[in-house]
């Protein structure tokens, strides 16, 4: 089995699965597929020297050995499963210095001490507040639990590793590449939740250069036109989005009610009449103000002043 597997957010890989001696073997290396909506070319090359190469859009993304990257052939050399680490094998790079001694009185240093700068508040009343006690602070002399310093371990031998031995289960197969020899039939294993995926231009041959030439002739031109169409589509969608955004802003601007300015008439200070303890502008100035305000604002002014009939309370002089 060879090809991309894209499922949800977690599964994104290229499968390379060989059936060898009746058992399916998955590649041990990770190969990431392309995940956009464009057309891509996936190529698998298996060579007679038992190596392989995977290309995406004619660019190599993974290669190696059929022996190493699958478990079809057991490894020729393995670690001795019966070997055991010697009891006197020391893997500690450092040890405690046996000559380092804990200083006298080290354990007598308290973790906290009374704050020497603290003072009893002047308004503290021992009878009502209780006996005053200075707060505790961290002791700058306290250094925590004592531990001896470390030195290099003279008996250190490094990390123990079991010795290599010949694998008794190893059976060589110099023609393991023949796992693809009988691949004369093409099949698809598909599971889709979204329509639109097209599988086309399938080629199985024994000439990598011929396969490359066919891809460059039949698929690469399609990819270029596809990229141009996608760029134009993205441009149109961006222009549409901007137009819709401008239209939305325009509607919001129209629907937004402009705040009314607070009424603050500039009264004439030339002639003022006293009436009921309240100062009013002269009649001529008042008529001009009322005319400028209009009928509705004149009524607001009357109500604000607590007047039922403002004109009747003005005496011409």
Short mmCIF file of C-alpha atoms in Angstrom, two decimals:
data_model
loop_
_atom_site.label_atom_id
_atom_site.label_comp_id
_atom_site.label_asym_id
_atom_site.label_seq_id
_atom_site.Cartn_x
_atom_site.Cartn_y
_atom_site.Cartn_z
CA UNK A 1 0.00 0.00 0.00
CA UNK A 2 1.32 3.43 -0.92
CA UNK A 3 -0.27 6.87 -0.68
CA UNK A 4 -1.45 9.67 1.61
CA UNK A 5 -3.69 9.11 4.61
CA UNK A 6 -5.34 12.31 5.88
CA UNK A 7 -8.05 11.83 8.48
CA UNK A 8 -9.17 14.59 10.83
CA UNK A 9 -6.55 16.59 12.68
CA UNK A 10 -4.44 13.73 14.04
CA UNK A 11 -3.76 11.40 11.10
CA UNK A 12 -1.54 12.92 8.41
CA UNK A 13 0.98 10.50 6.93
CA UNK A 14 2.07 8.71 3.79
CA UNK A 15 1.72 4.94 3.98
CA UNK A 16 4.32 2.60 2.56
CA UNK A 17 3.24 -0.92 3.49
CA UNK A 18 4.78 -4.09 2.03
CA UNK A 19 3.42 -7.62 2.32
CA UNK A 20 6.31 -9.97 2.97
CA UNK A 21 5.85 -13.69 3.65
CA UNK A 22 2.15 -13.20 4.30
CA UNK A 23 2.55 -10.35 6.80
CA UNK A 24 2.03 -6.60 6.35
CA UNK A 25 4.98 -4.42 7.34
CA UNK A 26 4.59 -0.64 7.88
CA UNK A 27 7.44 1.76 7.28
CA UNK A 28 9.08 2.85 10.55
CA UNK A 29 9.87 6.38 9.38
CA UNK A 30 7.37 9.25 9.28
CA UNK A 31 6.45 10.84 5.95
CA UNK A 32 4.21 13.93 5.97
CA UNK A 33 1.78 14.39 3.06
CA UNK A 34 0.59 17.62 1.47
CA UNK A 35 -2.68 18.75 3.07
CA UNK A 36 -3.96 21.53 0.82
CA UNK A 37 -6.60 21.23 -1.91
CA UNK A 38 -4.18 21.17 -4.86
CA UNK A 39 -3.08 18.25 -7.03
CA UNK A 40 0.09 16.44 -5.89
CA UNK A 41 2.28 13.69 -7.33
CA UNK A 42 3.25 10.80 -5.03
CA UNK A 43 6.05 8.54 -6.25
CA UNK A 44 7.55 5.39 -4.70
CA UNK A 45 10.76 3.95 -6.14
CA UNK A 46 12.02 0.53 -5.02
CA UNK A 47 15.50 -0.33 -6.30
CA UNK A 48 17.26 -3.68 -6.87
CA UNK A 49 19.93 -2.75 -4.31
CA UNK A 50 17.16 -2.96 -1.65
CA UNK A 51 16.87 0.78 -1.18
CA UNK A 52 13.83 2.96 -1.70
CA UNK A 53 12.86 6.59 -2.20
CA UNK A 54 9.57 8.47 -1.74
CA UNK A 55 8.96 11.68 -3.70
CA UNK A 56 6.16 14.23 -3.47
CA UNK A 57 5.81 16.51 -6.48
CA UNK A 58 9.03 14.98 -7.86
CA UNK A 59 11.02 16.06 -4.76
CA UNK A 60 12.57 13.48 -2.44
CA UNK A 61 11.01 13.45 1.04
CA UNK A 62 12.31 10.13 2.39
CA UNK A 63 14.74 7.37 1.41
CA UNK A 64 16.71 4.57 2.97
CA UNK A 65 17.11 0.80 3.20
CA UNK A 66 14.42 -1.86 2.94
CA UNK A 67 16.32 -3.73 5.62
CA UNK A 68 16.44 -0.86 8.12
CA UNK A 69 13.12 0.94 7.65
CA UNK A 70 10.85 -2.12 7.77
CA UNK A 71 10.86 -5.25 9.92
CA UNK A 72 10.66 -7.59 6.93
CA UNK A 73 14.17 -8.91 7.53
CA UNK A 74 15.27 -9.48 11.14
CA UNK A 75 18.42 -7.55 12.11
CA UNK A 76 21.67 -9.41 11.55
CA UNK A 77 23.14 -8.22 14.86
CA UNK A 78 21.23 -7.92 18.14
CA UNK A 79 22.01 -7.22 21.78
CA UNK A 80 22.69 -10.37 23.79
CA UNK A 81 19.40 -10.95 25.67
CA UNK A 82 21.19 -13.18 28.20
CA UNK A 83 23.88 -10.67 29.13
CA UNK A 84 23.60 -9.03 32.57
CA UNK A 85 25.28 -5.99 34.02
CA UNK A 86 28.06 -6.98 36.50
CA UNK A 87 27.22 -6.27 40.12
CA UNK A 88 30.30 -4.07 40.58
CA UNK A 89 29.56 -1.96 37.51
CA UNK A 90 29.34 1.67 38.61
CA UNK A 91 27.27 4.00 36.37
CA UNK A 92 27.40 7.07 38.66
CA UNK A 93 29.49 9.84 37.11
CA UNK A 94 29.67 11.77 40.40
CA UNK A 95 29.63 10.82 44.07
CA UNK A 96 29.48 12.66 47.41
CA UNK A 97 32.84 13.94 48.58
CA UNK A 98 33.69 11.70 51.57
CA UNK A 99 35.98 14.39 53.02
CA UNK A 100 33.33 17.12 52.98
CA UNK A 101 31.97 17.63 56.51
CA UNK A 102 28.95 19.52 57.76
CA UNK A 103 29.97 22.71 59.62
CA UNK A 104 29.44 22.79 63.38
CA UNK A 105 26.14 24.38 64.35
CA UNK A 106 24.74 24.14 60.81
CA UNK A 107 21.51 22.49 62.00
CA UNK A 108 21.05 25.14 64.70
CA UNK A 109 20.43 27.94 62.21
CA UNK A 110 16.68 28.65 62.20
CA UNK A 111 14.73 29.01 58.99
CA UNK A 112 13.02 32.18 60.23
CA UNK A 113 13.92 34.90 62.70
CA UNK A 114 12.18 37.84 64.37
CA UNK A 115 12.23 40.94 62.17
CA UNK A 116 14.82 43.18 63.92
CA UNK A 117 13.44 46.29 62.21
CA UNK A 118 9.85 45.76 63.28
CA UNK A 119 8.46 48.19 65.87
CA UNK A 120 5.35 48.10 67.99
CA UNK A 121 2.69 50.46 66.55
CA UNK A 122 2.08 53.56 68.64
CA UNK A 123 -1.68 52.91 68.81
CA UNK A 124 -1.23 49.30 69.98
CA UNK A 125 -3.18 48.59 73.17
CA UNK A 126 -1.96 45.47 74.99
CA UNK A 127 -5.19 45.21 76.97
CA UNK A 128 -7.47 45.23 73.93
CA UNK A 129 -5.09 44.02 71.19
CA UNK A 130 -3.12 41.49 73.23
CA UNK A 131 0.58 41.28 73.70
CA UNK A 132 2.41 42.61 70.62
CA UNK A 133 4.83 40.24 68.88
CA UNK A 134 7.23 41.18 66.12
CA UNK A 135 6.64 39.39 62.80
CA UNK A 136 8.91 36.61 61.57
CA UNK A 137 11.02 36.91 58.41
CA UNK A 138 13.19 34.46 56.44
CA UNK A 139 16.63 34.04 57.91
CA UNK A 140 19.27 35.10 55.37
CA UNK A 141 21.78 32.80 57.15
CA UNK A 142 19.62 29.70 56.61
CA UNK A 143 20.89 27.61 53.65
CA UNK A 144 18.54 24.64 53.76
CA UNK A 145 19.40 21.00 54.24
CA UNK A 146 23.13 20.39 54.19
CA UNK A 147 24.46 18.19 51.40
CA UNK A 148 28.09 17.25 50.71
CA UNK A 149 29.61 18.56 47.51
CA UNK A 150 29.97 16.29 44.48
CA UNK A 151 33.20 15.00 43.00
CA UNK A 152 34.01 12.82 39.99
CA UNK A 153 33.60 9.12 40.64
CA UNK A 154 36.96 7.37 40.16
CA UNK A 155 35.14 4.03 39.75
CA UNK A 156 32.82 5.28 36.99
CA UNK A 157 32.73 2.88 34.01
CA UNK A 158 30.07 4.53 31.86
CA UNK A 159 26.60 3.30 30.98
CA UNK A 160 26.48 -0.45 30.69
CA UNK A 161 25.38 -1.79 27.30
CA UNK A 162 24.74 -5.41 26.49
CA UNK A 163 27.22 -6.83 23.96
CA UNK A 164 26.24 -7.49 20.34
CA UNK A 165 25.78 -11.01 19.06
CA UNK A 166 24.71 -12.58 15.76
CA UNK A 167 20.93 -12.88 15.52
CA UNK A 168 20.06 -16.59 15.40
CA UNK A 169 16.76 -15.72 13.66
CA UNK A 170 18.40 -13.78 10.86
CA UNK A 171 17.71 -15.09 7.38
CA UNK A 172 19.10 -12.94 4.61
CA UNK A 173 17.10 -12.17 1.49
CA UNK A 174 19.17 -10.29 -1.07
CA UNK A 175 16.06 -9.89 -3.25
CA UNK A 176 13.71 -8.41 -0.67
CA UNK A 177 12.93 -5.67 -3.20
CA UNK A 178 10.82 -8.26 -5.00
CA UNK A 179 8.00 -7.43 -2.59
CA UNK A 180 6.84 -5.15 -5.43
CA UNK A 181 7.44 -7.68 -8.20
CA UNK A 182 3.82 -8.88 -8.36
CA UNK A 183 2.30 -5.39 -8.23
CA UNK A 184 0.47 -5.64 -11.53
CA UNK A 185 -2.96 -4.61 -10.21
CA UNK A 186 -4.04 -1.24 -8.84
CA UNK A 187 -6.59 -1.01 -6.03
CA UNK A 188 -7.91 1.87 -3.92
CA UNK A 189 -8.83 1.82 -0.26
CA UNK A 190 -10.95 4.94 0.21
CA UNK A 191 -12.91 6.41 3.07
CA UNK A 192 -14.18 9.93 2.48
CA UNK A 193 -16.45 12.25 4.44
CA UNK A 194 -16.02 15.12 1.95
CA UNK A 195 -16.45 14.72 -1.80
CA UNK A 196 -14.13 16.20 -4.40
CA UNK A 197 -10.96 14.08 -4.25
CA UNK A 198 -9.80 12.81 -7.65
CA UNK A 199 -7.37 9.94 -8.19
CA UNK A 200 -5.96 9.89 -11.70
CA UNK A 201 -2.83 9.29 -13.81
CA UNK A 202 -1.66 6.06 -12.14
CA UNK A 203 1.60 4.64 -13.54
CA UNK A 204 3.45 1.45 -12.58
CA UNK A 205 6.71 0.84 -14.44
CA UNK A 206 10.34 -0.19 -14.01
CA UNK A 207 11.93 3.07 -15.19
CA UNK A 208 12.10 5.99 -12.74
CA UNK A 209 13.18 8.47 -15.43
CA UNK A 210 10.28 7.52 -17.66
CA UNK A 211 7.86 8.00 -14.76
CA UNK A 212 9.35 11.44 -14.07
CA UNK A 213 9.05 12.45 -17.72
CA UNK A 214 5.40 11.40 -17.84
CA UNK A 215 4.64 13.37 -14.68
CA UNK A 216 6.33 16.48 -16.07
CA UNK A 217 4.37 16.11 -19.30
CA UNK A 218 0.91 15.29 -18.00
CA UNK A 219 0.62 16.53 -14.41
CA UNK A 220 3.04 19.41 -13.82
CA UNK A 221 1.30 21.69 -16.40
CA UNK A 222 -2.01 20.93 -14.68
CA UNK A 223 -0.49 21.89 -11.31
CA UNK A 224 0.69 25.24 -12.69
CA UNK A 225 -2.75 26.09 -14.13
CA UNK A 226 -4.35 24.92 -10.90
CA UNK A 227 -2.11 27.23 -8.85
CA UNK A 228 -3.00 30.18 -11.09
CA UNK A 229 -6.71 29.44 -10.73
CA UNK A 230 -6.39 29.10 -6.96
CA UNK A 231 -4.54 32.43 -6.72
CA UNK A 232 -7.25 34.16 -8.77
CA UNK A 233 -9.97 32.52 -6.66
CA UNK A 234 -8.29 33.66 -3.44
CA UNK A 235 -8.01 37.19 -4.85
CA UNK A 236 -11.72 37.30 -5.73
CA UNK A 237 -12.71 35.97 -2.33
CA UNK A 238 -10.54 38.58 -0.61
CA UNK A 239 -12.08 41.38 -2.68
CA UNK A 240 -15.55 40.08 -1.89
CA UNK A 241 -14.72 39.92 1.80
CA UNK A 242 -13.45 43.51 1.79
CA UNK A 243 -16.55 44.73 -0.08
CA UNK A 244 -18.85 43.00 2.39
CA UNK A 245 -16.89 44.48 5.28
CA UNK A 246 -17.16 48.00 3.82
CA UNK A 247 -20.89 47.50 3.27
CA UNK A 248 -21.32 46.34 6.85
CA UNK A 249 -19.42 49.35 8.19
CA UNK A 250 -21.57 51.68 6.06
CA UNK A 251 -24.79 50.16 7.46
CA UNK A 252 -23.51 50.46 10.99
CA UNK A 253 -22.66 54.13 10.37
CA UNK A 254 -26.16 54.87 9.05
CA UNK A 255 -27.90 53.06 11.90
CA UNK A 256 -25.81 54.72 14.58
CA UNK A 257 -27.77 57.67 16.06
CA UNK A 258 -25.77 60.83 16.40
CA UNK A 259 -25.83 62.08 20.02
CA UNK A 260 -27.87 65.27 20.54
CA UNK A 261 -25.84 68.17 21.94
CA UNK A 262 -26.92 69.39 25.35
CA UNK A 263 -28.94 72.60 25.32
CA UNK A 264 -26.81 75.53 26.42
CA UNK A 265 -28.25 78.82 25.03
CA UNK A 266 -26.10 81.88 25.15
CA UNK A 267 -28.29 84.42 26.83
CA UNK A 268 -27.92 88.13 26.21
CA UNK A 269 -26.49 89.76 29.30
CA UNK A 270 -27.47 93.26 28.29
CA UNK A 271 -31.00 93.26 29.75
CA UNK A 272 -32.00 90.89 32.59
CA UNK A 273 -35.29 91.04 34.48
CA UNK A 274 -35.82 89.65 37.98
CA UNK A 275 -38.97 87.59 38.35
CA UNK A 276 -39.68 85.43 41.35
CA UNK A 277 -36.05 85.32 42.35
CA UNK A 278 -35.03 84.02 38.88
CA UNK A 279 -33.00 85.93 36.29
CA UNK A 280 -34.34 85.95 32.73
CA UNK A 281 -32.95 87.39 29.53
CA UNK A 282 -34.66 90.43 28.12
CA UNK A 283 -37.83 89.87 26.05
CA UNK A 284 -36.19 90.65 22.74
CA UNK A 285 -33.25 88.35 23.43
CA UNK A 286 -35.63 85.60 24.65
CA UNK A 287 -37.78 85.78 21.51
CA UNK A 288 -34.63 85.39 19.41
CA UNK A 289 -33.55 82.35 21.43
CA UNK A 290 -36.99 80.72 21.14
CA UNK A 291 -37.06 81.31 17.40
CA UNK A 292 -33.64 79.67 17.00
CA UNK A 293 -34.63 76.72 19.18
CA UNK A 294 -37.84 75.89 17.35
CA UNK A 295 -41.11 74.80 18.92
CA UNK A 296 -39.94 71.45 20.40
CA UNK A 297 -36.85 72.88 22.07
CA UNK A 298 -38.88 75.86 23.32
CA UNK A 299 -41.15 73.41 25.10
CA UNK A 300 -38.09 71.65 26.59
CA UNK A 301 -36.82 74.99 27.83
CA UNK A 302 -40.21 75.83 29.38
CA UNK A 303 -40.35 72.48 31.19
CA UNK A 304 -36.76 72.75 32.37
CA UNK A 305 -37.50 76.17 33.91
CA UNK A 306 -40.76 75.00 35.45
CA UNK A 307 -42.73 77.55 33.44
CA UNK A 308 -46.16 76.88 31.94
CA UNK A 309 -46.26 79.97 29.78
CA UNK A 310 -42.87 81.65 29.48
CA UNK A 311 -44.14 84.52 27.30
CA UNK A 312 -46.83 85.56 29.78
CA UNK A 313 -44.20 85.96 32.52
CA UNK A 314 -42.09 88.43 30.55
CA UNK A 315 -42.98 92.11 30.90
CA UNK A 316 -41.87 94.39 28.17
CA UNK A 317 -40.01 97.42 29.50
#
